[in-house]
CSV table of C-alpha atoms and ligand atoms in Angstrom, one decimal:
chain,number,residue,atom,x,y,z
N,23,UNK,CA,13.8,-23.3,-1.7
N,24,UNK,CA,14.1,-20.1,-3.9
N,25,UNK,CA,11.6,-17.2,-2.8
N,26,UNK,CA,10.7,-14.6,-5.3
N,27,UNK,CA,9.1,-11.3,-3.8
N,28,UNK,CA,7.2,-8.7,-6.6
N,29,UNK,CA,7.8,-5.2,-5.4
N,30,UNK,CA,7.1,-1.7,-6.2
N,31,UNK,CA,8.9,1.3,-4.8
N,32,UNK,CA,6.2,3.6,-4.6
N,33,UNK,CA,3.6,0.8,-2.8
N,34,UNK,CA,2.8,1.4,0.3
N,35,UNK,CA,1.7,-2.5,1.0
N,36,UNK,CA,4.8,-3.7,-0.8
N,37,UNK,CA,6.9,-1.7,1.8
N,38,UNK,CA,5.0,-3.5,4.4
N,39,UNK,CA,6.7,-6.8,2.8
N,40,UNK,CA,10.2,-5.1,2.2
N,41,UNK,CA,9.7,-3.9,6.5
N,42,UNK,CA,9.8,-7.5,7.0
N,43,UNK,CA,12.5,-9.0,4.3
N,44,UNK,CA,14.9,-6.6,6.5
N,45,UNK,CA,13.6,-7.1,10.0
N,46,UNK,CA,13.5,-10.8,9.1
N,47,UNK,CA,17.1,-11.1,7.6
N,48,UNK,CA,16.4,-12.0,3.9
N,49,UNK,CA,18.7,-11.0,1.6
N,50,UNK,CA,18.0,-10.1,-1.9
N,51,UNK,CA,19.9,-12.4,-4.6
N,52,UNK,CA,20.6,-15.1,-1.2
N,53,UNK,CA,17.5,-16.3,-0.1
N,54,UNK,CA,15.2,-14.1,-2.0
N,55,UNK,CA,14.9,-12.7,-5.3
N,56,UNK,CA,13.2,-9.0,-5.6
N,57,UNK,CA,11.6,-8.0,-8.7
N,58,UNK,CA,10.0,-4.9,-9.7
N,59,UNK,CA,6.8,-4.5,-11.1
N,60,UNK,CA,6.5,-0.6,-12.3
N,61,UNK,CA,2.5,-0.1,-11.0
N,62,UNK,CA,3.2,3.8,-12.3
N,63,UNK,CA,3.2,2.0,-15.7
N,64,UNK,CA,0.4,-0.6,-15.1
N,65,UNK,CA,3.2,-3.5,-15.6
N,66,UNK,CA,0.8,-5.1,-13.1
N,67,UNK,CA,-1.6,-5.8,-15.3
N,68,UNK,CA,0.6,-8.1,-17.9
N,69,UNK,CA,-1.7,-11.2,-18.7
N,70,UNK,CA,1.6,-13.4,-17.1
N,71,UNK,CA,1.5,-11.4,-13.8
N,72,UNK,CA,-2.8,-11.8,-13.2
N,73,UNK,CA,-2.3,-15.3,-14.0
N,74,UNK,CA,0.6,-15.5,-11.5
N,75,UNK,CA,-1.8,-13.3,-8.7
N,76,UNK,CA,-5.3,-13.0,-10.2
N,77,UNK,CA,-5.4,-9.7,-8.3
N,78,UNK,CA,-2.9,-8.2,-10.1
N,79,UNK,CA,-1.6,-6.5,-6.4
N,80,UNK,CA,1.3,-6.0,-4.9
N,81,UNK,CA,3.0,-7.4,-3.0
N,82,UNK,CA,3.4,-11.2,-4.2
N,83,UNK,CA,5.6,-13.9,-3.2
N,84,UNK,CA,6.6,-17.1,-5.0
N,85,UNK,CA,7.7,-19.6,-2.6
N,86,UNK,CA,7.8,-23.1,-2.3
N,87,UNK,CA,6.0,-23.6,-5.0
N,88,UNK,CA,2.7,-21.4,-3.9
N,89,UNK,CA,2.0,-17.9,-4.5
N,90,UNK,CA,0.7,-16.0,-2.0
N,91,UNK,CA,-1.3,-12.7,-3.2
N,92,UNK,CA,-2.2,-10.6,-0.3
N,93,UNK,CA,0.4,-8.7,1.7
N,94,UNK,CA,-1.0,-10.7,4.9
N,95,UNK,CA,-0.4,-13.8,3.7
N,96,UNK,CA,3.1,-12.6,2.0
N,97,UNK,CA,4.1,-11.6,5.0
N,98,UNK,CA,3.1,-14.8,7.2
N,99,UNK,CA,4.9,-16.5,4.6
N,100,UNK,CA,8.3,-14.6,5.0
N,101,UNK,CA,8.3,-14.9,8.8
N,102,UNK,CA,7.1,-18.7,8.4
N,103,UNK,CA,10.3,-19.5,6.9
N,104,UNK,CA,12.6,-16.8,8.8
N,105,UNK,CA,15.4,-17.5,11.2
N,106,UNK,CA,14.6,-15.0,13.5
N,107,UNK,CA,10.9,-15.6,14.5
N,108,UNK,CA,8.5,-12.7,15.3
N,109,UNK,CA,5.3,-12.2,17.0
N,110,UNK,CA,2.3,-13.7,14.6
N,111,UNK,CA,0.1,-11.1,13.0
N,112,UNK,CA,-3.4,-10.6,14.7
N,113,UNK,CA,-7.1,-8.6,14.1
N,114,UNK,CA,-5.1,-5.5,14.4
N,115,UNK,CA,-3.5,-6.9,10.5
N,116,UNK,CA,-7.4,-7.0,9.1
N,117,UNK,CA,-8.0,-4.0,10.5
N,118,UNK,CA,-5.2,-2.0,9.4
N,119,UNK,CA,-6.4,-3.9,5.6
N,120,UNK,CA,-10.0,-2.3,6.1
N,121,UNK,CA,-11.4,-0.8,3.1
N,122,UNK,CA,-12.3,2.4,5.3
N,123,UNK,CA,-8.6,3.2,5.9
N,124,UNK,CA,-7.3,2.3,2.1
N,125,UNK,CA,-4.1,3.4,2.2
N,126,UNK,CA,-4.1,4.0,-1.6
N,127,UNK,CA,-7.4,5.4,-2.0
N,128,UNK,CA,-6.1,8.2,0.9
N,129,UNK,CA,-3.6,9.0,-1.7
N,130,UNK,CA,-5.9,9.3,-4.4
N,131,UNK,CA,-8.7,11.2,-3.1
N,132,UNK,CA,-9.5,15.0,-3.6
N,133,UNK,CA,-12.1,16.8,-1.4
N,134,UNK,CA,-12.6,19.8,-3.7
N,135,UNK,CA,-11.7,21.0,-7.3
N,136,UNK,CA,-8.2,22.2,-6.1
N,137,UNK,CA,-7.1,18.7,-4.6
N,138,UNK,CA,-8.7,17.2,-7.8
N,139,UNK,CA,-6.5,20.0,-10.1
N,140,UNK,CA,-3.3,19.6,-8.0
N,141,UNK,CA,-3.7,15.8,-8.2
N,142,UNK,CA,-5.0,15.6,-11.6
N,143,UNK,CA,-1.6,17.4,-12.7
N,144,UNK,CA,0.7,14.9,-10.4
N,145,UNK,CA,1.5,11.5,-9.8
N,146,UNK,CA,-1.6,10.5,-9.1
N,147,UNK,CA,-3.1,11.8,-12.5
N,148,UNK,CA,0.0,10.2,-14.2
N,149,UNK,CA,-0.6,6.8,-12.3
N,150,UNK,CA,-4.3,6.5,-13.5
N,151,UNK,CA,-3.7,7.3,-17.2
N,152,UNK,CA,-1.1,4.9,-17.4
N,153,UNK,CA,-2.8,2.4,-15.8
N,154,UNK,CA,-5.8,2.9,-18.4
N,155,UNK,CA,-3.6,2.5,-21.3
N,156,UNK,CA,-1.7,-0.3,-19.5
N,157,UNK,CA,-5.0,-2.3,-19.4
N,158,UNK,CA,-6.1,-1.3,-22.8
N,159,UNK,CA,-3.2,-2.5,-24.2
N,160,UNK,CA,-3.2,-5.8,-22.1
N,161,UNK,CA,-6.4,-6.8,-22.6
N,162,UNK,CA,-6.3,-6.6,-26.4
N,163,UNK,CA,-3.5,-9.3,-26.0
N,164,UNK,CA,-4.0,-13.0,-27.1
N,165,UNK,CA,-2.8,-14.4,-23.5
N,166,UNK,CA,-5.7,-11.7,-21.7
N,167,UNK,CA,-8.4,-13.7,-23.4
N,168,UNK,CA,-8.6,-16.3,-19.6
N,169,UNK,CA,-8.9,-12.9,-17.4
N,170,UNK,CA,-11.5,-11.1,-19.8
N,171,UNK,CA,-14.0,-10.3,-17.0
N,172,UNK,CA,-10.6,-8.5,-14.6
N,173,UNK,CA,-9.7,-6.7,-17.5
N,174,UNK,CA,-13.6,-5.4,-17.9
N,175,UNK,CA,-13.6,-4.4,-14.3
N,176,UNK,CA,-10.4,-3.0,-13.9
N,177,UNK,CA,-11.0,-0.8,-17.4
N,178,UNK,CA,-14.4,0.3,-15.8
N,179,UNK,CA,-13.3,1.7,-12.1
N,180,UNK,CA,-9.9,2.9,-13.1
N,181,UNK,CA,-11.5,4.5,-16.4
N,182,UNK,CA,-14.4,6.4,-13.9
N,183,UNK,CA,-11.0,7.6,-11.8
N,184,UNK,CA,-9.8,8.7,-15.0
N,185,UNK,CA,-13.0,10.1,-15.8
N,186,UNK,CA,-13.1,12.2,-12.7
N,187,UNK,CA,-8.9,13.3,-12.8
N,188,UNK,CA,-9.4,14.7,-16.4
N,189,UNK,CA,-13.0,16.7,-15.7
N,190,UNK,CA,-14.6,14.7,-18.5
N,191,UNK,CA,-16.7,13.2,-15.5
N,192,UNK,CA,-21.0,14.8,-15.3
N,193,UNK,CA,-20.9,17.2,-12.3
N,194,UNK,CA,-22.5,14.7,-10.5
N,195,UNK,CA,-19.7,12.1,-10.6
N,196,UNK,CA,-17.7,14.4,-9.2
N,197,UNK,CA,-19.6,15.3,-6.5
N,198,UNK,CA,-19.6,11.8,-5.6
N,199,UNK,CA,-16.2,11.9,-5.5
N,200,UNK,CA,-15.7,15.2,-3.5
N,201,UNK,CA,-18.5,13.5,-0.7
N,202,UNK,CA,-16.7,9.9,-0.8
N,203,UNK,CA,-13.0,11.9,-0.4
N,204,UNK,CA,-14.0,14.0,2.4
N,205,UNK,CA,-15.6,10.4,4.0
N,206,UNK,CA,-12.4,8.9,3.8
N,207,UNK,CA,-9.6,11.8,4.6
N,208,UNK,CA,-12.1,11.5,8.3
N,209,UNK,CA,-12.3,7.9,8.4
N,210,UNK,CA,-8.1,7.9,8.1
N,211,UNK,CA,-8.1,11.1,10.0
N,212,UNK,CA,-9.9,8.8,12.7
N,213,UNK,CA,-7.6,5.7,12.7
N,214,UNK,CA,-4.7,8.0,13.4
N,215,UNK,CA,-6.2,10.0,16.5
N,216,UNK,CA,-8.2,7.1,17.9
N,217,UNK,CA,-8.2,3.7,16.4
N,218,UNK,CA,-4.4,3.5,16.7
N,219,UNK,CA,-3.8,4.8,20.2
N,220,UNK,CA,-6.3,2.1,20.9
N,221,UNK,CA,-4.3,-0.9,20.1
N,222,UNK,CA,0.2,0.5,19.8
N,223,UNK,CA,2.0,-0.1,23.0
N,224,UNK,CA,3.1,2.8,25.0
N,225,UNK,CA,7.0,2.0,23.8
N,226,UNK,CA,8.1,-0.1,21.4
N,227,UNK,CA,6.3,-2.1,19.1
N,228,UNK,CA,3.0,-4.2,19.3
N,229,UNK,CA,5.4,-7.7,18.6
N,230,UNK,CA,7.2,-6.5,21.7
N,231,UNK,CA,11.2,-4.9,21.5
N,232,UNK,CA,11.3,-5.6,17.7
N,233,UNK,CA,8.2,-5.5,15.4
N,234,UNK,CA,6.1,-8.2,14.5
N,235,UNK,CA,3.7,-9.2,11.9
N,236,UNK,CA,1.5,-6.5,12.7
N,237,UNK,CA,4.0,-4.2,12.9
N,238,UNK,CA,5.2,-4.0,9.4
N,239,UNK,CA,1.6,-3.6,8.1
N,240,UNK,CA,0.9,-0.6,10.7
N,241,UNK,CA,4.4,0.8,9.9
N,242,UNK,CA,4.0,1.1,6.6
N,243,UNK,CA,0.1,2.3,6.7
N,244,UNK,CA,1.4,5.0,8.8
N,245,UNK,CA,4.1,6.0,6.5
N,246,UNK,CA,1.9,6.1,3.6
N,247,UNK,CA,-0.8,8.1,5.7
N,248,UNK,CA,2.0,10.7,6.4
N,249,UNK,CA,3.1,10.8,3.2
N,250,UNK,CA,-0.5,12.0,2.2
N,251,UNK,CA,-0.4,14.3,5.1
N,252,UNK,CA,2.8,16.5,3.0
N,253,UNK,CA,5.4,14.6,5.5
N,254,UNK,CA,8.6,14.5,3.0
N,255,UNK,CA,11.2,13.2,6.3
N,256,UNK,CA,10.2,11.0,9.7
N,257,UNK,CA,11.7,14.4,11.5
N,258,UNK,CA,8.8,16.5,9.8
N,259,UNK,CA,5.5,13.9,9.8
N,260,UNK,CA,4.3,15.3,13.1
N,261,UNK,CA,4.0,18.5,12.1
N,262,UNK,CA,2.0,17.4,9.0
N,263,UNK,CA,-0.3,15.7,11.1
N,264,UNK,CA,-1.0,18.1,12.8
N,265,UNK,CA,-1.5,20.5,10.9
N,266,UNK,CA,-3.7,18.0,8.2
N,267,UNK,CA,-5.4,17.0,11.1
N,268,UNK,CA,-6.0,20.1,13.6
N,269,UNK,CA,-4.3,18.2,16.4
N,270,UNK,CA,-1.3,16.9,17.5
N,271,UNK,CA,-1.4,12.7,17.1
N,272,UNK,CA,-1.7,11.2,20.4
N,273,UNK,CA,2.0,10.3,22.6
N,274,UNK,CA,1.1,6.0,21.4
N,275,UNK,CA,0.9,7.5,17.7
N,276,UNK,CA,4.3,9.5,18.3
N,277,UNK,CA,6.5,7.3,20.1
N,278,UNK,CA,5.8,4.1,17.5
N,279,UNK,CA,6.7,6.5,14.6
N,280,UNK,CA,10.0,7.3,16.3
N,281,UNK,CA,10.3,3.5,16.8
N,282,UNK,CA,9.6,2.7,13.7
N,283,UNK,CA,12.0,5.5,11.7
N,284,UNK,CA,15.1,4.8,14.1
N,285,UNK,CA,15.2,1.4,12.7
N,286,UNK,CA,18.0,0.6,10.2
N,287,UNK,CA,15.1,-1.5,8.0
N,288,UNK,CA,13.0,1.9,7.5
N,289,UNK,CA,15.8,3.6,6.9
N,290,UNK,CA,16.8,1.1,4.0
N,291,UNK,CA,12.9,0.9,2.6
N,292,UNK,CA,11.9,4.7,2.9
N,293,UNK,CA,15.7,6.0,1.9
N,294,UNK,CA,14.6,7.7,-1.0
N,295,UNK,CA,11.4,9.7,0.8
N,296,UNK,CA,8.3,8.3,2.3
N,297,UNK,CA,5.6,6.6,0.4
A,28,LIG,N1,-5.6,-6.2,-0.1
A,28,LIG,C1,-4.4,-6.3,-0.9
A,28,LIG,C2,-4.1,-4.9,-1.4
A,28,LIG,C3,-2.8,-4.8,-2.1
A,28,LIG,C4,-2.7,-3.6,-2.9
A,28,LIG,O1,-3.6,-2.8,-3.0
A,28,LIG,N2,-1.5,-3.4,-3.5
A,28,LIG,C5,-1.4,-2.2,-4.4
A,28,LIG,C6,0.0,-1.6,-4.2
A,28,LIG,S1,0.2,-0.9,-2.6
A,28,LIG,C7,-1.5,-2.7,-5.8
A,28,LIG,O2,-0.8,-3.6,-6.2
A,28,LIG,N3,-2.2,-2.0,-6.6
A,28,LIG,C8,-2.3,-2.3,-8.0
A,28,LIG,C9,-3.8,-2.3,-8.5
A,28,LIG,O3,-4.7,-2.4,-7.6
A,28,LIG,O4,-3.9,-2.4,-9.7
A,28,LIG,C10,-3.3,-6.8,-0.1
A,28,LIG,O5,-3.3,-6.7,1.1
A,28,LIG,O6,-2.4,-7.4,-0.7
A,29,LIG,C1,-8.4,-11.1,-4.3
A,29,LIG,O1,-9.1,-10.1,-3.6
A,29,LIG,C2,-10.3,-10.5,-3.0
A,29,LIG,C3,-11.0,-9.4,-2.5
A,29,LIG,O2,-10.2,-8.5,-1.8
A,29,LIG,C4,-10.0,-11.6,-2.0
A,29,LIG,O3,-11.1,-12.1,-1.4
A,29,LIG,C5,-9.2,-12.7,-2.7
A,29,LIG,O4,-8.8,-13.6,-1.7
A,29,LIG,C6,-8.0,-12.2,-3.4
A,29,LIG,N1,-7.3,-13.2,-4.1
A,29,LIG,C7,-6.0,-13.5,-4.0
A,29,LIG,C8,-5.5,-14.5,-4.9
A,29,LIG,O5,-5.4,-13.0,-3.2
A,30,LIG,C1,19.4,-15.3,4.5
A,30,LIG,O1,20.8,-15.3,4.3
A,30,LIG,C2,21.5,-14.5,5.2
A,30,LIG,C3,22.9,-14.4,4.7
A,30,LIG,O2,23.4,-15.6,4.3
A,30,LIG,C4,21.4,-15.1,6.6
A,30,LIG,O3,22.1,-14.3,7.5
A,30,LIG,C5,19.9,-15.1,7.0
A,30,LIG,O4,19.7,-15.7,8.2
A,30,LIG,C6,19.1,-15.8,5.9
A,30,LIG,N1,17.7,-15.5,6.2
A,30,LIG,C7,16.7,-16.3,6.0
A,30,LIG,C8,15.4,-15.7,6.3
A,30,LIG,O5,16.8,-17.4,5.6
């Protein structure tokens, strides 16, 4: 039965699935097909690909007939039907998911007009004004007319990003933002120096020698989070940590990082930087 996995390079939780295509043994164009969806364009947001995942996320698997829309389930899927079986994902999976420790919103958010004019001007600024003309565009299409109410949504929080990025937001807006930034950089800040340590194994991984389920959600959280702390290499993220942090990550935090970037399947997924 033909699998078909949607992907993104820059995605943090669509590394979480690629983590596990290699650790699992798929191979792309064998027993899986990878396809790109460009979410720096808003391709995500094509009428056929919210009636394929009415979340319009990534990542997404088509397998045996189902479509699974949520990296956990995704990744349940893949190790389901894998050769090599892996420990099964647990709490630590929601948890890592929690809206608290958003993964993207830590890339997004700016605690002060500087983050906000150095962001604005970058990727970030780039990714949200696509993404608004994306949906403009798509939701003007005949096939959008089923998903009227997602395109309304979706126009209305990424246009208040946009809002905010280009300065046309009232003072108080941004303010908002500033407040709900700073909340989040500590609530991240947090799962790195004490929410972690309080679940990672002293060695290895938490599926044991080789990651599990878990694992490639944490992994690529963590790579994401470093990535947002001005990490550019594995050699150089504890450094950023520390110094985005003002203290060194604890030795659990450390030693599943060097774990994790000695494999030959983060090698493959973060070769061209971390994201
Ligand atoms: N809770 C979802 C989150 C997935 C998610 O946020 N994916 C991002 C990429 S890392 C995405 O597709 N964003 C596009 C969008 O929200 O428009 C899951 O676990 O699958
Ligand atoms: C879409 O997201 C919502 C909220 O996160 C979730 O409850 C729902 O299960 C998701 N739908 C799919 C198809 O994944
Ligand atoms: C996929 O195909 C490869 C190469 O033929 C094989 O080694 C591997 O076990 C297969 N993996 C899965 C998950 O079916």
């Amino acid at each position: 039965m033909s699998k078909i996995l949607y992907i993104f390079a820059g995605s943090v939780w669509a590394a979480a699935a690629e983590l596990a295509v290699a650790e699992l043994g798929y191979k792309d164009g064998e027993n899986i097909t990878i396809k790109v969806v460009n979410l720096v364009n808003g391709e995500n947001f094509a009428p056929s690909f919210v009636k394929l995942n009415p979340n319009a996320t990534l990542p997404t698997l088509e397998a045996g007939g189902k479509v699974y829309g949520s990296t956990a389930e995704v990744i349940a899927a893949l190790a389901k039907d894998a050769p090599v079986k892996v420990k099964a994902g647990t709490s630590i999976t929601e948890t890592i998911h929690e809206e608290k420790y958003d993964p993207n919103f830590a890339m997004l958010l700016s605690r002060n007009e500087a983050e906000l004019t150095a962001k604005g001007a970058g990727l970030a600024g780039t990714f949200i004004g696509n993404r608004q003309a994306a949906l403009e565009k798509y939701s003007q299409s005949a096939d959008a007319a089923p998903y009227k109410a997602f395109y309304e949504t979706k126009l209305a929080q990424n246009g208040g990003m946009l809002a905010i990025v280009t300065g046309k937001a009232p003072e108080e807006h941004k303010a908002g933002f500033f407040a709900k930034s700073q909340a989040h950089f500590d609530s991240v800040k947090g799962a790195v120096l004490e929410v972690l340590p309080g679940f990672l194994p002293a060695s290895g991984f938490i599926g044991g020698e080789v990651p599990g389920e878990d694992d490639f959600h944490v992994g690529a959280w963590l790579a994401r989070i470093a990535a947002t702390c001005g990490a550019k290499s594995a050699d150089d993220a504890p450094a950023a940590f520390e110094k985005a942090y003002g203290a060194p990550v604890p030795a659990s935090v450390a030693a599943y990082w060097g774990a994790w970037t000695a494999r030959p399947s983060w090698k493959t997924v973060y070769a061209s930087g971390l994201h």
